Amino acid sequence: MNRRRSIRAALAPAVVGIGALLCGAGGVRAAPVTVQVTAGGGAPAVDAVVVFEPRDRVPPPAHADAIIDQIHKRFVPHVTVIRTGTSVTFPNSDRIRHQVYSFSPAKVFSMKLYAGSPKRAVVFDKPGLVVLGCNIHDTMLAFVLVVNTPYFAKIPASGTASFDLPPGRYSMRVWDEALAAPVPARPVVVAAAPLQLSIALDLAGTHDPVAAWP
Amino acid sequence: MLLRTRIAVTFFLLVAAVLATALAVVSAANRHNAEREVGRQLDVGARVFMRAMETNREQLTQAAQAVAADYAFKEAVALRDTDTLASALQNAGSRLGAAVEVLTTLHGRVLAASGINIKPGMTFPLARLLRARGVQEGNSTIMVADGRIYQLVAVQVRSPLPVAWVVMGFALDTKAARELAAPTALALTMSVRSGSVWTTPITTVPDGGARRGELVTRSITLVKRPRLEVVATLSRSLTAALAPFERLTRVLYLIAGASLVGSAFAAFWLARNITRPLRQLTDAVDHIRGGAYDVPVSIHRRDELGVLAEGLQVMQRAVSTRDQAIRRLAYDDPLTGLMNRTAFVEALTAALGAASAGPVAVALINLHRFKRINEHLGFAVGDAVLVKIAARLTAPPAAGAAVARLNADQFALFAHLPPGADATAWGLALQSRLAEPAVVHAQPLDVHATIGLATAPADAAVAEDLMRCADLALEFARREKRAFAAYLPTLTPSARDQLSLLGELRRALDADELRLYFQPKWEISSRRIAAAEVLLRWQHPARGLLGPGVFLPFAEQTGFIRQITRWTLDRAAAQGAAWQKAGVALPLAINVTVDDLADTGFHLSVARALEHHGLDPALLTLEVTESGFIDDPKQALRMLQALAALGVKLSIDDFGTGYSSLSHLAHLPVDEVKIDQSFVRQFEADPEVAAVVRSAIDMGHRLGLRVVAEGIETESAAALLGGMHCDLGQGFLIAKPMPLAQFESWLRGRDRVAALAVPAARADVAGASGSRRRRAIKVFPA
Ligand SMILES: [Cu+2]
């Protein structure tokens, strides 16, 4: 999975960028926050997800769209972070058919066996981690992390993600599919000054991605 | 131990050892083969067992995977629909015949279960293993629960991340064990260690473990954990594996036993076959050692024993031949091939022992003229004559008869006569057979045979006696100048006969029946008469004129010879004195015996006779035989010296026949030696005898003695003796002994009486050449 991170990294800034744009629309001056996430040995934990949840307010649901493609019997991207209420379409770029399903409590669904683009998108209306599979191909796996905040990012190859956060109190949560247990949420107070944070993840244990996002 | 036993036992033991070794090797090989076979079976069994376990695992894995991959099942897992899950599991397991189907969380908490006494919510016994990934997906493992053993396979349920374990398993119970072991014909035992306690819940070994000691096993550890160990043990009964070999071994033992018995018989048969001929050979050898050479050795074999038997036969014949040759030498006369005396006496003894049927006649045959044939025609002719006579005596061969040559010219013959047969007729027939002349080299030769006959049992019963009787008859025949005489009892001088003979001799002296006979001694060189020897004859009133052999030996035996000698001395002295007065000085010699010399008054008798008749002592010669010195040489010497002192001449008679006293000759006061006629008769033919005679003459001369040769019968002998310078001769060539009247007329007719050339006196010679004489004495006996 780590090997795939370089591909997904190209899309990640765009998602963060949208979040920042939405925040800036509130008219409040935001402060730059950078988070560096490393795995064992100081290597960048690519595709790890960093989420800042405001502790003082609940952001309204978004009505956004997202696409998770299926290319060469793989979900692309492998990890997707979306705001609650986002509609995700699952186009099939393969010539074979796939049957996407999820038994995760945050979103249980099963699409009919299909090829090409499905007729309708799936709306992820509850926050939580959703594990996607294909009933035909056991090896196909994808994670959709549904969050109630616009402030989230996937760690790119540089190992550092940048946020523009309005001042306030936040809980910073980090998730990686290779984690064995949840990383405790970290309270972060954002003032006007830039903030630089770093987290080292322990990815050595038995992977339990579901347990890592309670 | 007997050779037979030894051979048999050795053979038997050898066979037994070979059989025992063979059986031991076969048994060991059988056991080895059986063990190897069992080992091979166990290897195969272990492989089969492992493959069966693998097949189980594959079946379980496929079933579990089928369940785990089912979307509805995944959905049921996601929904925790326990009942649905349990039925789904049971459904999948029953298709396979699985004994246990369990669904657990990834942490081992049971979500649903079937076929095993586990409820949802419980922790699965292998939870820790599952949690710790000790169980690889699709690998089989072993679980022991409630005393039962299970082979389990665990497969994860993914949706799509692993969310649960589907565990399916077969029970390894007795039935399964039988099924597992069935293709291999092996027994399967499952042993379980819980903690440190071993149990054996499952076994297909018959009779439990009673015969465990004879089992060969192969253990396969199915699982080994700190608190649990399960071992599957495949086993095979070695006894059972050996069973076919044991049947073979029993057959082998049977064959070995039969072989042993057979070999025992064969061994004894073989041993007997070898030792029986050996025993026969031994017996034969014993017989041969006993002197029997005609023992049949009837062993006809082509092996070494046959060769040995044949060799023994050949040896027997060779020994027999040689024995016969030796016997011939010992018992036969080599010239004629006839028996010699020893053999003849033996044969006669045997014949007398066997002669119960009729009389046995014995004839002694003397060839009267044989000596003359030898002398005149040579020994070769003589031998030829003997052979002819022998042939005549043996032909025709008569049963129970035997012929022998006893000495030079004497044969002996005996024969069984039919009962009542006339022995005299047989003897006369024998005589007529010998009367014909023997023809040698186409020259007929008269052989005058004289035969003396005796018959058993009439004349004697013992061989020696019978032969003596025949000898007496022969003697009688010769004396009577007859060709044949049969034995008469009167021929044997009995004790009474001897007494009467003594009486007759006394009477003969008184009645003047003895006669003096004279035989001249003549000078060889001139043939002139030099002296005369006085001899005696007995004019018996009944038996006629008897020679001295008839009565003188008897007289000597009885001692009556002294009277006879004195009578002779008296008469000879008288006659000598008569001739002396008549002017004929003829020296007379009379014989003197041992008895006379032993008579200490003998010289006085001589002196009295000389004086009484007035005879010159020099004209009287006393002839003494050498044997006269043997009994008492000192006395004899004293007497001779006394006689010499009288002036009479002394002569040694029969010179050369008794060497023992020759050493005394030099000391004896003798004047003359007389060479015995036995020498003179042989010396012409035998050079050795001639040498002896020559030596004797030389010897006598060296001692200063006159030498007289007796028994001269031929001119050639006379000439030869003349050549040897013998002084005087005596013998038929000139004259036989003659009575007085005849002798006197003979003397007158020849007018040969001469004055004797008496050799130089002894004393002179002794004085002149004593040393020479001694040397000569030494030489003579050689
Ligand atoms: Cu697919």
PDB file of C-alpha atoms in Angstrom, chain A residues 101 103 110 131-133 135 138 140-141 143 209, chain B residues 69-71 74-75 78 107 133 158-161:
ATOM      1  CA  TYR A 101     -19.585  -3.373  -1.337  1.00  0.00           C
ATOM      2  CA  PHE A 103     -20.040  -3.950   5.506  1.00  0.00           C
ATOM      3  CA  SER A 110     -23.565  -3.181  -2.143  1.00  0.00           C
ATOM      4  CA  VAL A 131     -13.779  -0.327   4.063  1.00  0.00           C
ATOM      5  CA  LEU A 132     -14.583  -0.994   0.453  1.00  0.00           C
ATOM      6  CA  GLY A 133     -14.240  -4.375  -1.214  1.00  0.00           C
ATOM      7  CA  ASN A 135     -17.247  -9.231  -4.125  1.00  0.00           C
ATOM      8  CA  ASP A 138     -10.976 -10.374  -2.740  1.00  0.00           C
ATOM      9  CA  MET A 140      -9.466  -5.157  -4.024  1.00  0.00           C
ATOM     10  CA  LEU A 141      -9.443  -2.873  -1.043  1.00  0.00           C
ATOM     11  CA  PHE A 143     -10.585   3.029   2.537  1.00  0.00           C
ATOM     12  CA  PRO A 209      -7.048  -0.089  10.199  1.00  0.00           C
TER      13      PRO A 209
ATOM     14  CA  ALA B  69     -15.915 -16.568   0.494  1.00  0.00           C
ATOM     15  CA  ASP B  70     -19.707 -16.677   0.384  1.00  0.00           C
ATOM     16  CA  TYR B  71     -21.079 -13.140   0.248  1.00  0.00           C
ATOM     17  CA  LYS B  74     -19.831 -12.467   4.979  1.00  0.00           C
ATOM     18  CA  GLU B  75     -22.964 -10.465   5.341  1.00  0.00           C
ATOM     19  CA  ALA B  78     -21.046  -8.563   9.467  1.00  0.00           C
ATOM     20  CA  HIS B 107      -9.251 -12.845  18.540  1.00  0.00           C
ATOM     21  CA  ARG B 133      -0.992 -16.101  13.798  1.00  0.00           C
ATOM     22  CA  ARG B 158     -12.469 -11.238   4.558  1.00  0.00           C
ATOM     23  CA  SER B 159     -14.834  -8.421   3.861  1.00  0.00           C
ATOM     24  CA  PRO B 160     -12.428  -7.531   2.514  1.00  0.00           C
ATOM     25  CA  LEU B 161     -10.239  -7.085   5.573  1.00  0.00           C
TER      26      LEU B 161
END
